[in-house]
């Protein structure tokens, strides 16, 4: 859990940094997309990533089942007072939070990956080119029918991820033994700051595009190709 | 000045590990508030016997917070946890209000089956200690007391870990039925001292393997254990256990 979890956090951190590029320049963002398109290393990395998520998920199921069994079927009549103030809410709901993250992931794969890497691999035709990542962002968060809902679901997803990591990140270090009397507080603080910054980077991009900055109205010439295609598609829809 | 309180006690009755179990209630009248919790249960039992009922079974021994025999999940907290950490035998009736209801349940965890009422079988802990929670001592001339120097800080920390009395409150509070706080305290008390070092790797592997075998759950760092431990053990011990375990595995 801890190793796969930390690897996923590392990936999220890179992904967040890459997304932020979209705030500044469509071309820069698309250059990154091009670099991570349908070439062997990007496909291999995607496969590794899928394996990580699968491992994390499978371990989560095994551990949760083992823990249920260890807990036994007898419930306390007076539900525990221990938890008041001492036990963080997220730590008790990691599996459910993980499931929400999973659903969000499916939405994300459907909205972006299917249209981009998969489309490129399969050679599909679409109005927005599979390599035009910027165009896809504008389409998904602003132009598509129900873009508001799409963006709102993203925010819910990111909130669940924040809660998952608010416990998961320091917990992973603790599990790996990288914690102790003096370091526990530090690890918790560093994790909180890291996690919050990464999630905020994702949120900012979603909000920026959902509110229409980055679409054609605001920036006629700057985004060029990407924007035109998005606009055509928007009109078509 | 001691005052007297009256309250309702709701206590768990169960005839064995397979029995479903149920609560019985009893009205306690005019109990002086400097009575200890276990003395109060003694009074309860006298009254039950007088009424021709079966007494209520619970574990206890030293009644001074050192043996780890007393248990009881009181009003939703193992040992009715007080701010500074105390065992059930160190709990006094002055912590309860006149007219309240006190609910007493056993430790509920699959690895601790109920023997009767609120007495549970904690021999799983003994088995874990037998797996490696000791140092092998060779007999012979005693060493010079100054032969092995130990920094004061290490000695203090080892002593803090050694205060774990093996009561099992940590397991009782854990949503995963994990025994990691107990085991980490026992591994730490030896790992921190030079006398424990030669067998450290073997010990940690054996104890963890035994713990898994006995059906305790996996730690997810919820920290419920340290919130209820009467001896204020902390999850810093669990981090040390994890470190010792990974170190031992890496050597293999
Ligand atoms: C981007 C996706 C995800 C990331 C970055 C992530 C990260 C983490 C991290 C760092 C941990 C802590 C490991 C430890 O304490 O040893 C963790 C634990 C856990 N995760 Fe995830 N996770 C993700 C998705 C999921 C999914 C899809 C599930 C499936 C339900 C899930 C379920 C769990 C469970 C049950 C735990 C164990 C609870 C615990 O140790 O406190 N996670 N995750
Ligand atoms: S760690 Fe604390 S709660 Fe657990 S057995 Fe030891 S003394 Fe009891
Ligand atoms: S009876 Fe010995 S610790 Fe409570």
PDB file of C-alpha atoms in Angstrom, chain B:
ATOM      1  CA  UNK B   1     -15.835  15.123  50.788  1.00  0.00           C
ATOM      2  CA  UNK B   2     -17.044  11.968  49.218  1.00  0.00           C
ATOM      3  CA  UNK B   3     -20.591  12.038  48.025  1.00  0.00           C
ATOM      4  CA  UNK B   4     -22.783   9.142  46.998  1.00  0.00           C
ATOM      5  CA  UNK B   5     -24.118   8.556  43.524  1.00  0.00           C
ATOM      6  CA  UNK B   6     -26.824   6.297  42.108  1.00  0.00           C
ATOM      7  CA  UNK B   7     -26.827   5.052  38.543  1.00  0.00           C
ATOM      8  CA  UNK B   8     -27.907   2.258  36.209  1.00  0.00           C
ATOM      9  CA  UNK B   9     -25.315  -0.261  35.169  1.00  0.00           C
ATOM     10  CA  UNK B  10     -25.782  -2.103  31.882  1.00  0.00           C
ATOM     11  CA  UNK B  11     -23.413  -5.062  31.759  1.00  0.00           C
ATOM     12  CA  UNK B  12     -22.693  -7.670  29.119  1.00  0.00           C
ATOM     13  CA  UNK B  13     -23.588 -11.327  29.793  1.00  0.00           C
ATOM     14  CA  UNK B  14     -22.288 -14.033  27.476  1.00  0.00           C
ATOM     15  CA  UNK B  15     -21.959 -17.751  28.159  1.00  0.00           C
ATOM     16  CA  UNK B  16     -18.968 -18.492  25.964  1.00  0.00           C
ATOM     17  CA  UNK B  17     -17.389 -17.628  22.627  1.00  0.00           C
ATOM     18  CA  UNK B  18     -20.300 -19.056  20.594  1.00  0.00           C
ATOM     19  CA  UNK B  19     -23.137 -17.557  22.652  1.00  0.00           C
ATOM     20  CA  UNK B  20     -24.853 -14.463  21.256  1.00  0.00           C
ATOM     21  CA  UNK B  21     -24.786 -12.586  24.546  1.00  0.00           C
ATOM     22  CA  UNK B  22     -27.008  -9.787  25.866  1.00  0.00           C
ATOM     23  CA  UNK B  23     -27.061  -6.886  28.313  1.00  0.00           C
ATOM     24  CA  UNK B  24     -28.465  -7.108  31.849  1.00  0.00           C
ATOM     25  CA  UNK B  25     -29.163  -3.996  33.882  1.00  0.00           C
ATOM     26  CA  UNK B  26     -29.014  -3.279  37.572  1.00  0.00           C
ATOM     27  CA  UNK B  27     -29.773  -0.193  39.658  1.00  0.00           C
ATOM     28  CA  UNK B  28     -26.849   0.814  41.865  1.00  0.00           C
ATOM     29  CA  UNK B  29     -27.840   2.955  44.835  1.00  0.00           C
ATOM     30  CA  UNK B  30     -25.744   5.235  47.023  1.00  0.00           C
ATOM     31  CA  UNK B  31     -22.277   4.269  45.876  1.00  0.00           C
ATOM     32  CA  UNK B  32     -19.590   6.513  47.468  1.00  0.00           C
ATOM     33  CA  UNK B  33     -17.782   8.299  44.662  1.00  0.00           C
ATOM     34  CA  UNK B  34     -14.361   7.343  45.991  1.00  0.00           C
ATOM     35  CA  UNK B  35     -15.193   3.703  45.272  1.00  0.00           C
ATOM     36  CA  UNK B  36     -13.036   2.298  42.487  1.00  0.00           C
ATOM     37  CA  UNK B  37     -14.765   0.958  39.390  1.00  0.00           C
ATOM     38  CA  UNK B  38     -13.860  -2.629  40.237  1.00  0.00           C
ATOM     39  CA  UNK B  39     -14.995  -2.215  43.858  1.00  0.00           C
ATOM     40  CA  UNK B  40     -18.272  -0.985  42.441  1.00  0.00           C
ATOM     41  CA  UNK B  41     -18.494  -4.203  40.392  1.00  0.00           C
ATOM     42  CA  UNK B  42     -17.777  -6.201  43.562  1.00  0.00           C
ATOM     43  CA  UNK B  43     -20.739  -4.466  45.178  1.00  0.00           C
ATOM     44  CA  UNK B  44     -22.804  -5.259  42.102  1.00  0.00           C
ATOM     45  CA  UNK B  45     -21.880  -8.927  42.398  1.00  0.00           C
ATOM     46  CA  UNK B  46     -22.778  -9.076  46.094  1.00  0.00           C
ATOM     47  CA  UNK B  47     -26.172  -7.635  45.293  1.00  0.00           C
ATOM     48  CA  UNK B  48     -26.646 -10.064  42.413  1.00  0.00           C
ATOM     49  CA  UNK B  49     -25.742 -13.028  44.618  1.00  0.00           C
ATOM     50  CA  UNK B  50     -28.154 -11.828  47.293  1.00  0.00           C
ATOM     51  CA  UNK B  51     -30.890 -11.671  44.670  1.00  0.00           C
ATOM     52  CA  UNK B  52     -30.045 -15.257  43.693  1.00  0.00           C
ATOM     53  CA  UNK B  53     -28.651 -14.182  40.300  1.00  0.00           C
ATOM     54  CA  UNK B  54     -25.436 -15.259  38.657  1.00  0.00           C
ATOM     55  CA  UNK B  55     -22.552 -12.846  39.335  1.00  0.00           C
ATOM     56  CA  UNK B  56     -20.993 -10.816  36.546  1.00  0.00           C
ATOM     57  CA  UNK B  57     -17.600 -12.139  35.374  1.00  0.00           C
ATOM     58  CA  UNK B  58     -14.736  -9.749  34.657  1.00  0.00           C
ATOM     59  CA  UNK B  59     -10.928  -9.915  34.699  1.00  0.00           C
ATOM     60  CA  UNK B  60      -8.766  -8.265  37.345  1.00  0.00           C
ATOM     61  CA  UNK B  61      -5.724  -9.004  39.437  1.00  0.00           C
ATOM     62  CA  UNK B  62      -3.334  -6.405  40.877  1.00  0.00           C
ATOM     63  CA  UNK B  63      -5.840  -3.547  41.016  1.00  0.00           C
ATOM     64  CA  UNK B  64      -2.993  -1.055  40.950  1.00  0.00           C
ATOM     65  CA  UNK B  65      -2.431  -0.624  37.228  1.00  0.00           C
ATOM     66  CA  UNK B  66       0.568  -2.855  36.699  1.00  0.00           C
ATOM     67  CA  UNK B  67      -0.560  -6.346  35.742  1.00  0.00           C
ATOM     68  CA  UNK B  68      -2.710  -5.717  32.665  1.00  0.00           C
ATOM     69  CA  UNK B  69      -5.474  -8.109  33.657  1.00  0.00           C
ATOM     70  CA  UNK B  70      -8.379  -5.690  33.995  1.00  0.00           C
ATOM     71  CA  UNK B  71     -10.151  -4.861  30.769  1.00  0.00           C
ATOM     72  CA  UNK B  72     -13.720  -3.579  30.191  1.00  0.00           C
ATOM     73  CA  UNK B  73     -15.017  -1.266  27.489  1.00  0.00           C
ATOM     74  CA  UNK B  74     -16.761   1.412  29.534  1.00  0.00           C
ATOM     75  CA  UNK B  75     -19.178   3.853  27.890  1.00  0.00           C
ATOM     76  CA  UNK B  76     -17.480   3.480  24.532  1.00  0.00           C
ATOM     77  CA  UNK B  77     -13.839   3.577  25.655  1.00  0.00           C
ATOM     78  CA  UNK B  78     -11.461   0.813  26.709  1.00  0.00           C
ATOM     79  CA  UNK B  79     -10.546   1.380  30.394  1.00  0.00           C
ATOM     80  CA  UNK B  80     -12.936   4.351  30.354  1.00  0.00           C
ATOM     81  CA  UNK B  81      -9.811   6.228  29.318  1.00  0.00           C
ATOM     82  CA  UNK B  82      -8.937   9.257  31.413  1.00  0.00           C
ATOM     83  CA  UNK B  83      -6.914  12.232  30.192  1.00  0.00           C
ATOM     84  CA  UNK B  84      -3.656  11.041  31.711  1.00  0.00           C
ATOM     85  CA  UNK B  85      -4.025   7.327  31.036  1.00  0.00           C
ATOM     86  CA  UNK B  86      -5.278   4.814  33.588  1.00  0.00           C
ATOM     87  CA  UNK B  87      -6.422   1.233  33.694  1.00  0.00           C
ATOM     88  CA  UNK B  88      -9.950   0.183  34.625  1.00  0.00           C
ATOM     89  CA  UNK B  89      -8.755  -0.683  38.123  1.00  0.00           C
ATOM     90  CA  UNK B  90      -7.501   2.893  38.533  1.00  0.00           C
ATOM     91  CA  UNK B  91     -10.824   4.398  37.489  1.00  0.00           C
ATOM     92  CA  UNK B  92     -12.979   5.932  40.229  1.00  0.00           C
ATOM     93  CA  UNK B  93     -16.702   6.499  40.452  1.00  0.00           C
ATOM     94  CA  UNK B  94     -16.206  10.252  40.855  1.00  0.00           C
ATOM     95  CA  UNK B  95     -15.805  10.366  37.083  1.00  0.00           C
ATOM     96  CA  UNK B  96     -19.480   9.451  36.666  1.00  0.00           C
ATOM     97  CA  UNK B  97     -22.555  11.598  37.182  1.00  0.00           C
ATOM     98  CA  UNK B  98     -25.420  10.867  39.518  1.00  0.00           C
ATOM     99  CA  UNK B  99     -28.307   9.267  37.606  1.00  0.00           C
ATOM    100  CA  UNK B 100     -26.255   8.224  34.587  1.00  0.00           C
ATOM    101  CA  UNK B 101     -26.195   4.871  32.785  1.00  0.00           C
ATOM    102  CA  UNK B 102     -22.872   3.062  32.623  1.00  0.00           C
ATOM    103  CA  UNK B 103     -22.477   0.506  29.828  1.00  0.00           C
ATOM    104  CA  UNK B 104     -19.852  -2.175  30.295  1.00  0.00           C
ATOM    105  CA  UNK B 105     -18.795  -4.379  27.364  1.00  0.00           C
ATOM    106  CA  UNK B 106     -15.976  -6.862  26.785  1.00  0.00           C
ATOM    107  CA  UNK B 107     -13.028  -6.240  24.413  1.00  0.00           C
ATOM    108  CA  UNK B 108     -14.591  -7.183  21.070  1.00  0.00           C
ATOM    109  CA  UNK B 109     -12.040  -8.474  18.591  1.00  0.00           C
ATOM    110  CA  UNK B 110     -11.828 -11.785  16.767  1.00  0.00           C
ATOM    111  CA  UNK B 111      -8.432 -12.641  18.283  1.00  0.00           C
ATOM    112  CA  UNK B 112      -9.850 -12.152  21.818  1.00  0.00           C
ATOM    113  CA  UNK B 113     -12.781 -14.606  22.114  1.00  0.00           C
ATOM    114  CA  UNK B 114     -15.098 -14.136  25.096  1.00  0.00           C
ATOM    115  CA  UNK B 115     -14.647 -16.745  27.832  1.00  0.00           C
ATOM    116  CA  UNK B 116     -17.565 -15.519  29.881  1.00  0.00           C
ATOM    117  CA  UNK B 117     -19.313 -12.157  30.171  1.00  0.00           C
ATOM    118  CA  UNK B 118     -16.556  -9.560  30.026  1.00  0.00           C
ATOM    119  CA  UNK B 119     -13.658 -11.943  30.534  1.00  0.00           C
ATOM    120  CA  UNK B 120     -11.850 -12.441  27.223  1.00  0.00           C
ATOM    121  CA  UNK B 121      -9.088 -14.818  26.214  1.00  0.00           C
ATOM    122  CA  UNK B 122      -5.948 -12.734  25.661  1.00  0.00           C
ATOM    123  CA  UNK B 123      -3.551 -15.681  25.450  1.00  0.00           C
ATOM    124  CA  UNK B 124      -2.807 -14.622  21.868  1.00  0.00           C
ATOM    125  CA  UNK B 125      -0.586 -11.921  23.418  1.00  0.00           C
ATOM    126  CA  UNK B 126       1.313 -14.559  25.401  1.00  0.00           C
ATOM    127  CA  UNK B 127       1.900 -16.527  22.222  1.00  0.00           C
ATOM    128  CA  UNK B 128       3.357 -13.450  20.535  1.00  0.00           C
ATOM    129  CA  UNK B 129       5.725 -12.881  23.466  1.00  0.00           C
ATOM    130  CA  UNK B 130       6.711 -16.568  23.352  1.00  0.00           C
ATOM    131  CA  UNK B 131       7.625 -16.121  19.697  1.00  0.00           C
ATOM    132  CA  UNK B 132      10.476 -13.752  20.566  1.00  0.00           C
ATOM    133  CA  UNK B 133       9.666 -11.089  23.144  1.00  0.00           C
ATOM    134  CA  UNK B 134      12.625 -11.917  25.359  1.00  0.00           C
ATOM    135  CA  UNK B 135      16.420 -11.979  25.406  1.00  0.00           C
ATOM    136  CA  UNK B 136      18.246 -15.270  25.710  1.00  0.00           C
ATOM    137  CA  UNK B 137      20.321 -14.988  28.869  1.00  0.00           C
ATOM    138  CA  UNK B 138      23.386 -17.131  29.306  1.00  0.00           C
ATOM    139  CA  UNK B 139      24.015 -17.945  32.956  1.00  0.00           C
ATOM    140  CA  UNK B 140      27.410 -17.412  34.580  1.00  0.00           C
ATOM    141  CA  UNK B 141      29.180 -14.640  36.419  1.00  0.00           C
ATOM    142  CA  UNK B 142      27.102 -11.447  36.494  1.00  0.00           C
ATOM    143  CA  UNK B 143      28.579  -8.626  34.435  1.00  0.00           C
ATOM    144  CA  UNK B 144      30.116  -5.549  35.966  1.00  0.00           C
ATOM    145  CA  UNK B 145      27.308  -3.018  36.127  1.00  0.00           C
ATOM    146  CA  UNK B 146      29.353  -0.500  34.146  1.00  0.00           C
ATOM    147  CA  UNK B 147      30.410  -2.903  31.412  1.00  0.00           C
ATOM    148  CA  UNK B 148      27.601  -1.879  29.078  1.00  0.00           C
ATOM    149  CA  UNK B 149      26.951   1.857  28.994  1.00  0.00           C
ATOM    150  CA  UNK B 150      23.535   2.977  27.880  1.00  0.00           C
ATOM    151  CA  UNK B 151      22.644   6.621  27.169  1.00  0.00           C
ATOM    152  CA  UNK B 152      20.043   7.918  29.599  1.00  0.00           C
ATOM    153  CA  UNK B 153      17.727   8.887  26.742  1.00  0.00           C
ATOM    154  CA  UNK B 154      17.710   5.341  25.357  1.00  0.00           C
ATOM    155  CA  UNK B 155      17.187   3.858  28.798  1.00  0.00           C
ATOM    156  CA  UNK B 156      14.225   6.186  29.398  1.00  0.00           C
ATOM    157  CA  UNK B 157      12.686   5.412  26.043  1.00  0.00           C
ATOM    158  CA  UNK B 158      13.105   1.666  26.522  1.00  0.00           C
ATOM    159  CA  UNK B 159      11.499   2.000  29.947  1.00  0.00           C
ATOM    160  CA  UNK B 160       8.545   3.915  28.492  1.00  0.00           C
ATOM    161  CA  UNK B 161       8.015   1.093  25.986  1.00  0.00           C
ATOM    162  CA  UNK B 162       8.371  -1.500  28.717  1.00  0.00           C
ATOM    163  CA  UNK B 163       5.500   0.034  30.680  1.00  0.00           C
ATOM    164  CA  UNK B 164       3.094  -1.608  28.243  1.00  0.00           C
ATOM    165  CA  UNK B 165       1.205  -4.054  30.455  1.00  0.00           C
ATOM    166  CA  UNK B 166      -0.291  -6.129  27.633  1.00  0.00           C
ATOM    167  CA  UNK B 167      -3.881  -5.266  28.496  1.00  0.00           C
ATOM    168  CA  UNK B 168      -5.133  -5.360  24.912  1.00  0.00           C
ATOM    169  CA  UNK B 169      -7.011  -2.040  24.962  1.00  0.00           C
ATOM    170  CA  UNK B 170      -5.203  -1.114  21.757  1.00  0.00           C
ATOM    171  CA  UNK B 171      -6.663  -4.131  19.954  1.00  0.00           C
ATOM    172  CA  UNK B 172     -10.095  -3.489  21.460  1.00  0.00           C
ATOM    173  CA  UNK B 173     -10.147   0.080  20.163  1.00  0.00           C
ATOM    174  CA  UNK B 174      -8.765  -0.664  16.703  1.00  0.00           C
ATOM    175  CA  UNK B 175     -11.204  -0.884  13.799  1.00  0.00           C
ATOM    176  CA  UNK B 176      -8.793  -3.358  12.210  1.00  0.00           C
ATOM    177  CA  UNK B 177      -8.245  -5.485  15.322  1.00  0.00           C
ATOM    178  CA  UNK B 178      -4.538  -4.780  15.002  1.00  0.00           C
ATOM    179  CA  UNK B 179      -2.064  -5.525  17.802  1.00  0.00           C
ATOM    180  CA  UNK B 180       0.701  -3.317  16.430  1.00  0.00           C
ATOM    181  CA  UNK B 181       0.907  -0.936  19.402  1.00  0.00           C
ATOM    182  CA  UNK B 182       1.423  -3.836  21.799  1.00  0.00           C
ATOM    183  CA  UNK B 183       3.989  -5.613  19.627  1.00  0.00           C
ATOM    184  CA  UNK B 184       5.828  -2.439  18.729  1.00  0.00           C
ATOM    185  CA  UNK B 185       6.183  -1.583  22.422  1.00  0.00           C
ATOM    186  CA  UNK B 186       7.538  -5.032  23.174  1.00  0.00           C
ATOM    187  CA  UNK B 187       9.919  -4.984  20.218  1.00  0.00           C
ATOM    188  CA  UNK B 188      11.047  -1.441  21.060  1.00  0.00           C
ATOM    189  CA  UNK B 189      11.823  -2.064  24.725  1.00  0.00           C
ATOM    190  CA  UNK B 190      14.458  -4.587  23.625  1.00  0.00           C
ATOM    191  CA  UNK B 191      15.539  -3.031  20.319  1.00  0.00           C
ATOM    192  CA  UNK B 192      16.536   0.170  22.114  1.00  0.00           C
ATOM    193  CA  UNK B 193      18.984  -1.579  24.445  1.00  0.00           C
ATOM    194  CA  UNK B 194      22.287  -3.255  23.581  1.00  0.00           C
ATOM    195  CA  UNK B 195      21.140  -6.425  25.315  1.00  0.00           C
ATOM    196  CA  UNK B 196      18.320  -6.763  22.800  1.00  0.00           C
ATOM    197  CA  UNK B 197      20.384  -6.083  19.679  1.00  0.00           C
ATOM    198  CA  UNK B 198      21.884  -9.551  18.959  1.00  0.00           C
ATOM    199  CA  UNK B 199      18.441 -11.118  18.528  1.00  0.00           C
ATOM    200  CA  UNK B 200      16.683  -8.039  17.111  1.00  0.00           C
ATOM    201  CA  UNK B 201      16.188  -9.255  13.549  1.00  0.00           C
ATOM    202  CA  UNK B 202      15.067 -12.735  14.532  1.00  0.00           C
ATOM    203  CA  UNK B 203      12.752 -11.350  17.208  1.00  0.00           C
ATOM    204  CA  UNK B 204      10.892  -8.874  15.056  1.00  0.00           C
ATOM    205  CA  UNK B 205      10.323 -11.365  12.244  1.00  0.00           C
ATOM    206  CA  UNK B 206       9.100 -14.100  14.591  1.00  0.00           C
ATOM    207  CA  UNK B 207       6.757 -11.824  16.525  1.00  0.00           C
ATOM    208  CA  UNK B 208       5.225 -10.262  13.432  1.00  0.00           C
ATOM    209  CA  UNK B 209       4.761 -13.683  11.805  1.00  0.00           C
ATOM    210  CA  UNK B 210       3.034 -14.964  14.947  1.00  0.00           C
ATOM    211  CA  UNK B 211       0.794 -11.903  15.073  1.00  0.00           C
ATOM    212  CA  UNK B 212      -0.390 -12.488  11.503  1.00  0.00           C
ATOM    213  CA  UNK B 213      -0.928 -16.180  12.182  1.00  0.00           C
ATOM    214  CA  UNK B 214      -3.112 -15.417  15.189  1.00  0.00           C
ATOM    215  CA  UNK B 215      -5.461 -13.350  13.047  1.00  0.00           C
ATOM    216  CA  UNK B 216      -4.746  -9.795  14.184  1.00  0.00           C
ATOM    217  CA  UNK B 217      -5.476  -7.157  11.544  1.00  0.00           C
ATOM    218  CA  UNK B 218      -3.212  -4.785   9.632  1.00  0.00           C
ATOM    219  CA  UNK B 219      -2.320  -1.371  10.973  1.00  0.00           C
ATOM    220  CA  UNK B 220      -3.646   1.566   8.938  1.00  0.00           C
ATOM    221  CA  UNK B 221      -2.366   4.215  11.346  1.00  0.00           C
ATOM    222  CA  UNK B 222      -5.745   5.458  12.575  1.00  0.00           C
ATOM    223  CA  UNK B 223      -4.199   6.101  16.008  1.00  0.00           C
ATOM    224  CA  UNK B 224      -7.184   4.791  17.972  1.00  0.00           C
ATOM    225  CA  UNK B 225      -4.732   2.622  19.962  1.00  0.00           C
ATOM    226  CA  UNK B 226      -2.612   5.444  21.293  1.00  0.00           C
ATOM    227  CA  UNK B 227      -5.762   7.370  22.208  1.00  0.00           C
ATOM    228  CA  UNK B 228      -6.796   4.620  24.638  1.00  0.00           C
ATOM    229  CA  UNK B 229      -3.520   3.120  25.868  1.00  0.00           C
ATOM    230  CA  UNK B 230      -3.447   3.398  29.672  1.00  0.00           C
ATOM    231  CA  UNK B 231       0.339   3.583  29.525  1.00  0.00           C
ATOM    232  CA  UNK B 232       0.451   6.251  26.802  1.00  0.00           C
ATOM    233  CA  UNK B 233       2.429   4.195  24.306  1.00  0.00           C
ATOM    234  CA  UNK B 234       2.693   6.067  20.990  1.00  0.00           C
ATOM    235  CA  UNK B 235       2.736   5.121  17.334  1.00  0.00           C
ATOM    236  CA  UNK B 236       6.386   6.210  17.230  1.00  0.00           C
ATOM    237  CA  UNK B 237       6.882   2.633  18.483  1.00  0.00           C
ATOM    238  CA  UNK B 238       5.006   1.320  15.458  1.00  0.00           C
ATOM    239  CA  UNK B 239       7.290   3.295  13.139  1.00  0.00           C
ATOM    240  CA  UNK B 240      10.274   1.738  14.932  1.00  0.00           C
ATOM    241  CA  UNK B 241       8.756  -1.731  14.593  1.00  0.00           C
ATOM    242  CA  UNK B 242       8.267  -1.160  10.859  1.00  0.00           C
ATOM    243  CA  UNK B 243      11.853   0.019  10.565  1.00  0.00           C
ATOM    244  CA  UNK B 244      13.199  -2.967  12.481  1.00  0.00           C
ATOM    245  CA  UNK B 245      11.064  -5.302  10.379  1.00  0.00           C
ATOM    246  CA  UNK B 246      12.158  -3.841   7.037  1.00  0.00           C
ATOM    247  CA  UNK B 247      15.788  -3.866   8.186  1.00  0.00           C
ATOM    248  CA  UNK B 248      15.505  -7.543   9.167  1.00  0.00           C
ATOM    249  CA  UNK B 249      13.851  -8.460   5.865  1.00  0.00           C
ATOM    250  CA  UNK B 250      16.428  -6.521   3.863  1.00  0.00           C
ATOM    251  CA  UNK B 251      19.188  -8.575   5.489  1.00  0.00           C
ATOM    252  CA  UNK B 252      17.655 -11.856   4.282  1.00  0.00           C
TER     253      UNK B 252
END
